[in-house]
Tab-separated table of C-alpha atoms and ligand atoms in Angstrom:
chain	number	residue	atom	x	y	z
A	1	UNK	CA	132.437	-45.936	-182.021
A	2	UNK	CA	130.993	-43.604	-184.396
A	3	UNK	CA	127.197	-42.936	-183.287
A	4	UNK	CA	126.332	-41.441	-186.495
A	5	UNK	CA	124.222	-38.170	-186.881
A	6	UNK	CA	120.892	-38.211	-185.445
A	7	UNK	CA	118.328	-35.999	-187.182
A	8	UNK	CA	115.004	-34.522	-185.591
A	9	UNK	CA	112.778	-33.495	-187.748
A	10	UNK	CA	108.861	-32.638	-187.796
A	11	UNK	CA	106.536	-35.445	-189.712
A	12	UNK	CA	103.601	-32.394	-189.840
A	13	UNK	CA	102.906	-28.497	-190.430
A	14	UNK	CA	105.857	-27.709	-187.385
A	15	UNK	CA	105.428	-26.959	-183.880
A	16	UNK	CA	105.226	-30.949	-183.502
A	17	UNK	CA	107.623	-30.777	-180.234
A	18	UNK	CA	110.815	-31.111	-181.932
A	19	UNK	CA	113.015	-28.906	-179.457
A	20	UNK	CA	111.583	-31.010	-176.111
A	21	UNK	CA	113.235	-34.059	-177.743
A	22	UNK	CA	116.252	-32.249	-179.338
A	23	UNK	CA	116.728	-31.021	-175.710
A	24	UNK	CA	116.395	-34.566	-174.327
A	25	UNK	CA	119.019	-35.676	-177.113
A	26	UNK	CA	121.140	-32.708	-176.103
A	27	UNK	CA	121.905	-34.418	-172.750
A	28	UNK	CA	124.233	-36.946	-174.556
A	29	UNK	CA	125.134	-34.928	-177.523
A	30	UNK	CA	128.395	-33.367	-178.593
A	31	UNK	CA	127.101	-30.836	-180.987
A	32	UNK	CA	123.403	-29.697	-181.593
A	33	UNK	CA	122.966	-28.102	-185.134
A	34	UNK	CA	120.894	-26.211	-187.014
A	35	UNK	CA	120.703	-26.471	-190.944
A	36	UNK	CA	117.932	-24.354	-192.275
A	37	UNK	CA	115.454	-22.152	-191.547
A	38	UNK	CA	115.709	-18.675	-189.749
A	39	UNK	CA	113.832	-17.432	-186.482
A	40	UNK	CA	110.409	-17.460	-188.596
A	41	UNK	CA	109.531	-20.821	-186.042
A	42	UNK	CA	110.186	-21.140	-182.195
A	43	UNK	CA	111.213	-24.328	-180.355
A	44	UNK	CA	109.846	-24.328	-176.717
A	45	UNK	CA	111.945	-25.706	-174.155
A	46	UNK	CA	111.011	-26.281	-170.820
A	47	UNK	CA	113.515	-27.215	-168.260
A	48	UNK	CA	115.021	-26.219	-164.918
A	49	UNK	CA	115.921	-22.921	-165.704
A	50	UNK	CA	112.342	-22.077	-166.944
A	51	UNK	CA	110.754	-21.859	-170.186
A	52	UNK	CA	112.113	-20.608	-173.253
A	53	UNK	CA	111.115	-19.991	-176.779
A	54	UNK	CA	114.350	-20.298	-178.756
A	55	UNK	CA	113.771	-19.292	-182.647
A	56	UNK	CA	117.571	-18.785	-183.722
A	57	UNK	CA	119.651	-20.677	-181.301
A	58	UNK	CA	120.035	-24.471	-181.453
A	59	UNK	CA	118.070	-26.658	-178.904
A	60	UNK	CA	121.505	-27.490	-176.973
A	61	UNK	CA	122.098	-24.374	-175.564
A	62	UNK	CA	121.004	-25.700	-172.090
A	63	UNK	CA	123.822	-28.023	-172.022
A	64	UNK	CA	127.315	-26.653	-171.042
A	65	UNK	CA	128.972	-29.235	-172.727
A	66	UNK	CA	127.307	-29.204	-176.113
A	67	UNK	CA	128.848	-27.174	-178.911
A	68	UNK	CA	125.682	-25.005	-180.886
A	69	UNK	CA	126.387	-25.059	-184.477
A	70	UNK	CA	124.278	-22.629	-187.019
A	71	UNK	CA	125.171	-24.097	-190.325
A	72	UNK	CA	125.750	-22.443	-193.622
A	73	UNK	CA	121.664	-23.459	-194.873
A	74	UNK	CA	120.550	-21.154	-192.127
A	75	UNK	CA	119.026	-17.403	-192.751
A	76	UNK	CA	120.613	-15.777	-189.736
A	77	UNK	CA	118.947	-13.184	-187.903
A	78	UNK	CA	121.930	-11.642	-186.235
A	79	UNK	CA	119.807	-8.887	-183.794
A	80	UNK	CA	117.565	-12.226	-183.177
A	81	UNK	CA	120.462	-14.195	-182.267
A	82	UNK	CA	122.044	-11.500	-180.131
A	83	UNK	CA	118.733	-10.860	-178.114
A	84	UNK	CA	118.254	-14.841	-177.604
A	85	UNK	CA	121.861	-15.096	-176.318
A	86	UNK	CA	121.068	-12.081	-173.726
A	87	UNK	CA	118.003	-13.249	-172.551
A	88	UNK	CA	119.516	-16.786	-171.708
A	89	UNK	CA	122.268	-14.716	-169.749
A	90	UNK	CA	119.662	-12.635	-167.784
A	91	UNK	CA	117.752	-15.598	-166.772
A	92	UNK	CA	121.273	-17.175	-165.541
A	93	UNK	CA	121.920	-19.954	-168.120
A	94	UNK	CA	125.441	-20.421	-168.798
A	95	UNK	CA	127.076	-19.060	-171.755
A	96	UNK	CA	126.443	-21.520	-174.474
A	97	UNK	CA	129.463	-22.886	-176.991
A	98	UNK	CA	127.858	-21.509	-180.484
A	99	UNK	CA	129.503	-21.707	-183.590
A	100	UNK	CA	128.265	-19.871	-186.642
A	101	UNK	CA	128.970	-20.984	-189.998
A	102	UNK	CA	131.244	-18.016	-191.928
A	103	UNK	CA	129.085	-19.496	-194.968
A	104	UNK	CA	125.617	-18.793	-193.289
A	105	UNK	CA	123.887	-15.840	-194.809
A	106	UNK	CA	122.557	-12.924	-193.163
A	107	UNK	CA	118.902	-11.871	-192.670
A	108	UNK	CA	118.651	-8.122	-193.951
A	109	UNK	CA	116.827	-5.526	-192.601
A	110	UNK	CA	115.181	-5.352	-196.075
A	111	UNK	CA	114.373	-8.927	-196.126
A	112	UNK	CA	111.901	-8.116	-193.253
A	113	UNK	CA	110.945	-5.388	-195.093
A	114	UNK	CA	110.005	-7.030	-198.245
A	115	UNK	CA	108.139	-9.713	-196.289
A	116	UNK	CA	105.849	-7.333	-194.694
A	117	UNK	CA	105.127	-5.218	-197.837
A	118	UNK	CA	104.479	-8.589	-199.974
A	119	UNK	CA	102.109	-10.005	-197.580
A	120	UNK	CA	100.025	-6.331	-197.250
A	121	UNK	CA	100.114	-6.436	-201.251
A	122	UNK	CA	98.673	-9.696	-201.791
A	123	UNK	CA	96.062	-9.031	-199.061
A	124	UNK	CA	93.446	-11.953	-199.048
A	125	UNK	CA	95.807	-13.972	-200.909
A	126	UNK	CA	98.929	-14.084	-198.224
A	127	UNK	CA	100.396	-17.145	-197.262
A	128	UNK	CA	100.515	-16.027	-193.536
A	129	UNK	CA	104.151	-15.511	-193.776
A	130	UNK	CA	105.789	-14.700	-190.089
A	131	UNK	CA	107.183	-11.724	-191.664
A	132	UNK	CA	110.632	-12.627	-190.671
A	133	UNK	CA	111.927	-12.060	-193.904
A	134	UNK	CA	112.569	-15.938	-194.633
A	135	UNK	CA	111.210	-15.887	-198.241
A	136	UNK	CA	112.904	-12.443	-199.313
A	137	UNK	CA	116.233	-14.328	-197.846
A	138	UNK	CA	116.172	-17.331	-199.776
A	139	UNK	CA	114.735	-15.578	-203.071
A	140	UNK	CA	117.892	-13.544	-202.731
A	141	UNK	CA	120.259	-16.298	-201.746
A	142	UNK	CA	119.328	-18.378	-204.955
A	143	UNK	CA	119.449	-15.118	-207.185
A	144	UNK	CA	122.954	-14.823	-205.852
A	145	UNK	CA	122.090	-11.358	-204.345
A	146	UNK	CA	122.925	-12.460	-200.361
A	147	UNK	CA	125.256	-11.779	-198.150
A	148	UNK	CA	127.306	-14.058	-196.411
A	149	UNK	CA	128.765	-13.778	-192.629
A	150	UNK	CA	132.111	-13.670	-194.135
A	151	UNK	CA	131.555	-10.652	-196.161
A	152	UNK	CA	130.742	-8.900	-192.948
A	153	UNK	CA	134.498	-8.624	-192.515
A	154	UNK	CA	135.546	-7.264	-196.232
A	155	UNK	CA	133.876	-3.730	-196.116
A	156	UNK	CA	134.601	-2.903	-200.139
A	157	UNK	CA	133.041	-6.242	-201.068
A	158	UNK	CA	129.975	-5.749	-198.579
A	159	UNK	CA	129.028	-2.419	-199.900
A	160	UNK	CA	129.547	-3.619	-203.791
A	161	UNK	CA	127.291	-6.691	-202.713
A	162	UNK	CA	124.369	-4.350	-201.230
A	163	UNK	CA	124.864	-1.933	-204.006
A	164	UNK	CA	124.330	-4.584	-206.814
A	165	UNK	CA	121.408	-5.753	-204.595
A	166	UNK	CA	119.575	-2.577	-203.833
A	167	UNK	CA	119.624	-0.986	-207.391
A	168	UNK	CA	116.270	-3.752	-208.494
A	169	UNK	CA	114.921	-3.604	-204.419
A	170	UNK	CA	114.969	0.485	-204.605
A	171	UNK	CA	113.022	0.234	-208.142
A	172	UNK	CA	110.430	-2.123	-206.354
A	173	UNK	CA	110.174	-0.386	-203.204
A	174	UNK	CA	109.363	3.023	-205.394
A	175	UNK	CA	107.106	1.629	-208.172
A	176	UNK	CA	105.312	-1.619	-206.592
A	177	UNK	CA	105.306	-0.677	-203.015
A	178	UNK	CA	103.751	2.592	-203.490
A	179	UNK	CA	106.751	4.899	-203.378
A	180	UNK	CA	108.683	3.519	-200.051
A	181	UNK	CA	111.933	5.528	-199.285
A	182	UNK	CA	114.850	4.233	-200.704
A	183	UNK	CA	117.460	2.231	-199.123
A	184	UNK	CA	121.236	3.283	-198.764
A	185	UNK	CA	123.943	0.664	-199.138
A	186	UNK	CA	126.694	2.788	-197.585
A	187	UNK	CA	124.333	3.055	-194.286
A	188	UNK	CA	123.595	-0.418	-194.457
A	189	UNK	CA	126.856	-1.657	-195.094
A	190	UNK	CA	128.116	0.064	-191.853
A	191	UNK	CA	125.103	-1.450	-189.706
A	192	UNK	CA	126.119	-4.564	-191.209
A	193	UNK	CA	129.868	-4.568	-190.282
A	194	UNK	CA	128.683	-3.603	-186.456
A	195	UNK	CA	126.736	-7.021	-186.484
A	196	UNK	CA	129.944	-9.060	-187.952
A	197	UNK	CA	131.937	-7.477	-184.577
A	198	UNK	CA	129.286	-8.550	-182.382
A	199	UNK	CA	128.927	-12.147	-184.016
A	200	UNK	CA	132.753	-12.322	-184.720
A	201	UNK	CA	133.714	-15.057	-181.459
A	202	UNK	CA	131.232	-17.384	-183.106
A	203	UNK	CA	132.201	-17.299	-186.204
A	204	UNK	CA	134.331	-20.462	-187.999
A	205	UNK	CA	134.337	-22.931	-190.429
A	206	UNK	CA	131.541	-25.141	-188.996
A	207	UNK	CA	131.758	-27.873	-191.942
A	208	UNK	CA	135.289	-28.663	-191.227
A	209	UNK	CA	134.197	-28.605	-187.406
A	210	UNK	CA	131.489	-31.029	-187.972
A	211	UNK	CA	133.471	-33.429	-190.291
A	212	UNK	CA	136.100	-33.721	-187.893
A	213	UNK	CA	133.635	-34.342	-185.312
A	214	UNK	CA	131.812	-36.933	-187.325
A	215	UNK	CA	135.256	-38.552	-187.976
A	216	UNK	CA	135.912	-38.709	-184.445
A	217	UNK	CA	132.667	-40.438	-183.681
A	218	UNK	CA	131.066	-37.284	-181.853
A	219	UNK	CA	127.501	-37.498	-180.938
A	220	UNK	CA	125.884	-34.748	-183.310
A	221	UNK	CA	122.333	-33.724	-183.358
A	222	UNK	CA	120.929	-32.030	-186.218
A	223	UNK	CA	117.481	-30.393	-185.556
A	224	UNK	CA	115.105	-29.435	-188.548
A	225	UNK	CA	112.748	-26.421	-188.210
A	226	UNK	CA	109.013	-26.734	-189.145
A	227	UNK	CA	107.970	-29.947	-190.728
A	228	UNK	CA	107.836	-31.830	-193.639
A	229	UNK	CA	104.541	-30.659	-195.181
A	230	UNK	CA	106.159	-27.017	-195.397
A	231	UNK	CA	109.291	-28.380	-197.602
A	232	UNK	CA	109.174	-26.643	-201.089
A	233	UNK	CA	109.775	-29.708	-202.897
A	234	UNK	CA	107.778	-32.471	-201.024
A	235	UNK	CA	105.441	-30.100	-198.873
A	236	UNK	CA	102.162	-28.046	-199.716
A	237	UNK	CA	103.054	-25.687	-202.148
A	238	UNK	CA	102.826	-22.425	-202.380
A	239	UNK	CA	102.030	-22.743	-198.550
A	240	UNK	CA	105.788	-24.186	-197.905
A	241	UNK	CA	108.711	-22.372	-196.363
A	242	UNK	CA	111.511	-21.510	-198.617
A	243	UNK	CA	114.239	-23.941	-197.389
A	244	UNK	CA	114.029	-27.816	-197.182
A	245	UNK	CA	112.570	-29.028	-193.710
A	246	UNK	CA	113.741	-32.466	-194.593
A	247	UNK	CA	116.511	-34.655	-192.696
A	248	UNK	CA	118.038	-35.115	-196.157
A	249	UNK	CA	118.642	-31.353	-196.730
A	250	UNK	CA	120.665	-31.887	-193.133
A	251	UNK	CA	123.756	-33.070	-194.922
A	252	UNK	CA	124.076	-30.047	-197.264
A	253	UNK	CA	122.385	-27.305	-194.796
A	254	UNK	CA	125.031	-28.275	-191.804
A	255	UNK	CA	127.700	-29.653	-194.090
A	256	UNK	CA	127.980	-33.306	-193.361
A	257	UNK	CA	128.233	-36.331	-195.650
A	258	UNK	CA	124.919	-37.643	-196.402
A	259	UNK	CA	125.638	-41.095	-195.565
A	260	UNK	CA	126.380	-39.612	-191.583
A	261	UNK	CA	122.846	-39.191	-191.130
A	262	UNK	CA	121.835	-42.716	-189.814
A	263	UNK	CA	119.201	-41.976	-187.216
A	264	UNK	CA	115.995	-39.878	-188.211
A	265	UNK	CA	113.418	-39.550	-185.702
A	266	UNK	CA	110.472	-37.645	-187.207
A	267	UNK	CA	108.079	-35.744	-184.750
A	268	UNK	CA	104.415	-36.227	-185.106
A	269	UNK	CA	101.669	-34.683	-183.129
A	270	UNK	CA	99.021	-37.139	-181.936
A	271	UNK	CA	96.477	-34.636	-183.440
A	272	UNK	CA	97.107	-31.899	-185.749
A	273	UNK	CA	97.867	-28.230	-185.833
A	274	UNK	CA	98.807	-25.804	-188.479
A	275	UNK	CA	99.986	-21.703	-188.410
A	276	UNK	CA	99.210	-20.304	-191.494
A	277	UNK	CA	97.390	-20.551	-194.772
A	278	UNK	CA	96.987	-23.447	-197.158
A	279	UNK	CA	94.698	-26.508	-197.386
A	280	UNK	CA	94.385	-28.617	-193.733
A	281	UNK	CA	92.165	-31.528	-194.591
A	282	UNK	CA	91.536	-32.472	-190.897
A	283	UNK	CA	90.740	-29.235	-189.958
A	284	UNK	CA	88.236	-28.713	-187.066
A	285	UNK	CA	86.228	-25.156	-186.424
A	286	UNK	CA	84.127	-23.967	-183.923
A	287	UNK	CA	83.799	-25.116	-180.228
A	288	UNK	CA	85.535	-28.445	-181.406
A	289	UNK	CA	88.730	-26.527	-182.413
A	290	UNK	CA	88.442	-23.752	-179.611
A	291	UNK	CA	88.212	-27.040	-177.165
A	292	UNK	CA	91.428	-28.772	-178.379
A	293	UNK	CA	93.197	-25.580	-179.020
A	294	UNK	CA	92.324	-24.600	-174.974
A	295	UNK	CA	93.430	-28.398	-174.014
A	296	UNK	CA	96.902	-28.078	-175.727
A	297	UNK	CA	97.077	-24.504	-174.169
A	298	UNK	CA	100.254	-25.352	-172.607
A	299	UNK	CA	101.539	-27.250	-175.441
A	300	UNK	CA	101.727	-23.571	-177.027
A	301	UNK	CA	98.518	-23.839	-179.489
A	302	UNK	CA	99.175	-20.197	-180.080
A	303	UNK	CA	102.225	-19.900	-182.389
A	304	UNK	CA	105.643	-19.601	-180.741
A	305	UNK	CA	106.631	-17.007	-183.119
A	306	UNK	CA	103.463	-15.015	-183.689
A	307	UNK	CA	101.061	-15.793	-181.020
A	308	UNK	CA	98.489	-16.541	-183.752
A	309	UNK	CA	96.011	-19.337	-182.728
A	310	UNK	CA	96.971	-22.332	-184.529
A	311	UNK	CA	94.564	-23.916	-186.703
A	312	UNK	CA	93.400	-27.664	-185.128
A	313	UNK	CA	92.734	-30.926	-186.662
A	314	UNK	CA	92.494	-34.399	-185.512
A	315	UNK	CA	95.438	-36.657	-186.424
A	316	UNK	CA	95.801	-37.295	-190.141
A	317	UNK	CA	97.495	-40.453	-190.894
A	318	UNK	CA	97.634	-39.536	-194.904
A	319	UNK	CA	99.514	-36.721	-194.418
A	320	UNK	CA	101.692	-37.920	-191.310
A	321	UNK	CA	102.634	-41.087	-193.263
A	322	UNK	CA	103.883	-39.227	-196.111
A	323	UNK	CA	105.617	-36.993	-193.898
A	324	UNK	CA	107.454	-39.323	-192.134
A	325	UNK	CA	108.354	-41.180	-195.570
A	326	UNK	CA	109.771	-37.953	-196.913
A	327	UNK	CA	111.690	-37.638	-193.985
A	328	UNK	CA	112.836	-41.002	-194.405
A	329	UNK	CA	112.091	-41.757	-190.749
A	330	UNK	CA	113.441	-44.601	-188.972
A	331	UNK	CA	111.684	-44.051	-185.794
A	332	UNK	CA	108.773	-41.517	-185.018
A	333	UNK	CA	108.187	-39.564	-181.631
A	334	UNK	CA	104.645	-38.921	-181.062
A	335	UNK	CA	103.873	-36.044	-179.132
A	336	UNK	CA	101.111	-34.549	-177.085
A	337	UNK	CA	98.985	-37.371	-176.816
A	338	UNK	CA	98.554	-36.325	-173.264
A	339	UNK	CA	96.507	-33.519	-174.749
A	340	UNK	CA	93.789	-35.946	-176.364
A	341	UNK	CA	92.749	-37.169	-172.828
A	342	UNK	CA	89.390	-35.537	-172.491
A	343	UNK	CA	87.488	-37.355	-175.315
A	344	UNK	CA	85.278	-40.074	-175.476
A	345	UNK	CA	86.272	-40.970	-178.745
A	346	UNK	CA	89.333	-39.778	-180.981
A	347	UNK	CA	88.795	-39.671	-184.778
A	348	UNK	CA	91.914	-40.391	-186.550
A	349	UNK	CA	92.055	-39.323	-190.452
A	350	UNK	CA	92.861	-42.881	-192.403
A	351	UNK	CA	92.212	-41.775	-195.756
A	352	UNK	CA	90.909	-38.738	-198.245
A	353	UNK	CA	87.735	-38.758	-200.395
A	354	UNK	CA	88.940	-36.845	-203.393
A	355	UNK	CA	86.103	-36.086	-205.688
A	356	UNK	CA	84.418	-39.156	-204.376
A	357	UNK	CA	87.562	-41.553	-204.896
A	358	UNK	CA	89.141	-42.664	-201.649
A	359	UNK	CA	93.062	-42.671	-201.607
A	360	UNK	CA	95.708	-42.672	-198.656
A	361	UNK	CA	98.430	-41.242	-200.815
A	362	UNK	CA	99.015	-37.505	-200.041
A	363	UNK	CA	98.221	-35.417	-203.133
A	364	UNK	CA	99.379	-31.918	-204.258
A	365	UNK	CA	97.659	-28.763	-203.195
A	366	UNK	CA	95.072	-28.651	-206.026
A	367	UNK	CA	93.807	-32.002	-204.979
A	368	UNK	CA	94.341	-31.148	-201.184
A	369	UNK	CA	91.908	-28.684	-201.580
A	370	UNK	CA	89.189	-30.726	-202.604
A	371	UNK	CA	90.105	-33.623	-200.124
A	372	UNK	CA	87.591	-34.742	-197.448
A	373	UNK	CA	88.811	-36.622	-194.428
A	374	UNK	CA	87.493	-40.114	-193.924
A	375	UNK	CA	87.512	-40.971	-190.109
A	376	UNK	CA	88.043	-44.037	-188.125
A	377	UNK	CA	86.833	-43.621	-184.181
A	378	UNK	CA	88.924	-44.645	-181.474
A	379	UNK	CA	88.088	-45.138	-178.083
A	380	UNK	CA	89.283	-42.375	-175.677
A	381	UNK	CA	90.786	-42.740	-172.160
A	382	UNK	CA	89.468	-40.194	-170.444
A	383	UNK	CA	92.205	-40.076	-167.986
A	384	UNK	CA	95.284	-37.953	-167.159
A	385	UNK	CA	98.098	-39.987	-168.784
A	386	UNK	CA	101.122	-36.938	-167.653
A	387	UNK	CA	102.638	-39.114	-164.918
A	388	UNK	CA	102.838	-42.007	-166.997
A	389	UNK	CA	106.684	-43.020	-167.916
A	390	UNK	CA	106.072	-46.761	-168.939
A	391	UNK	CA	104.192	-47.673	-172.065
A	392	UNK	CA	102.511	-50.686	-170.327
A	393	UNK	CA	101.425	-48.364	-167.727
A	394	UNK	CA	99.200	-46.376	-170.320
A	395	UNK	CA	95.140	-46.986	-170.603
A	396	UNK	CA	95.057	-49.588	-172.827
A	397	UNK	CA	92.897	-47.269	-175.121
A	398	UNK	CA	96.014	-45.112	-175.154
A	399	UNK	CA	98.243	-47.954	-175.869
A	400	UNK	CA	95.598	-49.025	-178.866
A	401	UNK	CA	95.814	-45.404	-180.200
A	402	UNK	CA	99.537	-45.233	-180.165
A	403	UNK	CA	99.745	-48.646	-181.994
A	404	UNK	CA	97.099	-47.776	-184.767
A	405	UNK	CA	98.920	-44.383	-185.364
A	406	UNK	CA	102.273	-46.904	-185.526
A	407	UNK	CA	100.546	-49.157	-188.050
A	408	UNK	CA	98.819	-46.413	-190.054
A	409	UNK	CA	102.184	-44.886	-190.405
A	410	UNK	CA	104.627	-47.667	-190.624
A	411	UNK	CA	107.554	-46.611	-188.347
A	412	UNK	CA	107.984	-47.609	-184.937
A	413	UNK	CA	106.642	-44.993	-182.559
A	414	UNK	CA	109.917	-45.053	-180.053
A	415	UNK	CA	108.777	-41.851	-177.682
A	416	UNK	CA	105.786	-40.865	-176.545
A	417	UNK	CA	105.019	-37.155	-175.385
A	418	UNK	CA	102.808	-36.872	-172.382
A	419	UNK	CA	103.764	-33.487	-171.160
A	420	UNK	CA	105.491	-30.646	-171.852
A	421	UNK	CA	108.457	-30.623	-169.588
A	422	UNK	CA	111.696	-32.748	-170.619
A	423	UNK	CA	111.041	-35.989	-168.259
A	424	UNK	CA	107.457	-35.878	-169.757
A	425	UNK	CA	108.439	-38.781	-172.233
A	426	UNK	CA	107.894	-42.511	-172.623
A	427	UNK	CA	110.683	-44.023	-174.381
A	428	UNK	CA	109.527	-47.684	-175.680
B	25	LIG	P1	109.005	-27.289	-182.125
B	25	LIG	O1	109.017	-26.173	-182.979
B	25	LIG	O2	108.580	-28.738	-183.126
B	25	LIG	O3	109.910	-27.599	-181.266
B	25	LIG	O4	107.224	-27.358	-181.218
B	25	LIG	P2	106.952	-25.814	-180.402
B	25	LIG	O5	107.620	-25.446	-179.301
B	25	LIG	O6	106.694	-24.512	-181.278
B	25	LIG	O7	105.396	-26.764	-179.800
B	25	LIG	C1	105.345	-27.732	-179.340
B	25	LIG	C2	104.577	-27.047	-178.072
B	25	LIG	O8	104.158	-28.185	-177.327
B	25	LIG	C3	105.515	-26.630	-177.091
B	25	LIG	O9	104.877	-25.485	-176.157
B	25	LIG	C4	105.955	-27.581	-175.894
B	25	LIG	O10	106.335	-27.118	-174.739
B	25	LIG	C5	104.618	-28.580	-176.240
B	25	LIG	N1	104.944	-30.028	-175.729
B	25	LIG	C6	106.082	-30.623	-176.326
B	25	LIG	N2	105.747	-31.815	-176.123
B	25	LIG	C7	104.741	-31.949	-175.605
B	25	LIG	C8	103.795	-33.207	-175.067
B	25	LIG	O11	104.321	-34.066	-175.267
B	25	LIG	N3	102.501	-32.725	-173.937
B	25	LIG	C9	102.259	-31.398	-174.315
B	25	LIG	N4	101.293	-31.161	-173.205
B	25	LIG	N5	103.142	-30.457	-174.483
B	25	LIG	C10	104.277	-30.639	-174.992
């Protein structure tokens, strides 16, 4: 029987807890696939081997039976990948099965350099980039200046591609970024060829691999990075990332037939958090924010990639309904419900007031800037629910909170996260 492909994607700003769900699903998966983004975000996974922050590797690496795939749509940071593999080995995790697409493109050292220089140049207008080189990487990719994994094994071609790209880069380094030293194509080509050797055992045609696996009815999980509100087309532009974070893009970025992606699980947080700049309608400040951040402390309310404190807010039904819609989700996983156990009343944003007009539609950035949250207060449950494994055993107020969220977003909440560990999950 063909189980189809399951997509695990974010409904919000990212950091929703996708890694934990993917890790759970990976138990029964044959393939776990990354299809977009690079090492600019991190999945946190806590399992029997310990706590791991994965930035580049797919979340199936803890399951020896799973083939982990890095698809053509990914921004491949080779040193980052090698470091993560070494870290797993150091901590006794058996070497994972890993396949890297020969069509994936490489995050080059100058992508990181340009990311940092540009954020510095923008000063207070910066985007809050993680400086992982992602925007310069995708800019080069679509300007046809990128380097594919396959190029690493063809030295003349690699050198020519770098020379073509560096002509303009060196002009920018000298004139826009204040006389930075010029980059040398030959030295870079040598470095990249060495990277190529290191990853050679993993490189293959992942598109063919996945098409065959799908035809054979193998169980494939594709995992999105960041969330719907960071999508460049549908998110909060320009406070978006540079590759599509949507399940729909998984077909493109992984290399699968679009009709293969049958089950789409959008992960939404029971409250909101966001790393980086941009409008955030339900944002909290001061003591209230600090308390929620502290309560979510184990949930890493300090960005997994940057260690920056996340911006905190109440659950935003307007944003999440939209996020779930653009993901095309047929299931929702509501994560971190346990964190809200300290509250007497829990505000949920059910509409925005934009210039005195109430709306439940998620508007583009210029209107989001002016939107004010309209809250409904739900009763809190005031207890620890982290040991609960059955929906019916949750306090009535927690059940009502979940049902309210479900009604607001219009898609069934099938999973409820009650703690950071793999088994801290209620399946409905
Ligand atoms: P991802 O990128 O979507 O995988 O999310 P992150 O890993 O960056 O952030 C989610 C954080 O929440 C991690 O520290 C997880 O261990 C933690 N987490 C996930 N689900 C739950 C949950 O239901 N409850 C609690 N308390 N923590 C959770």
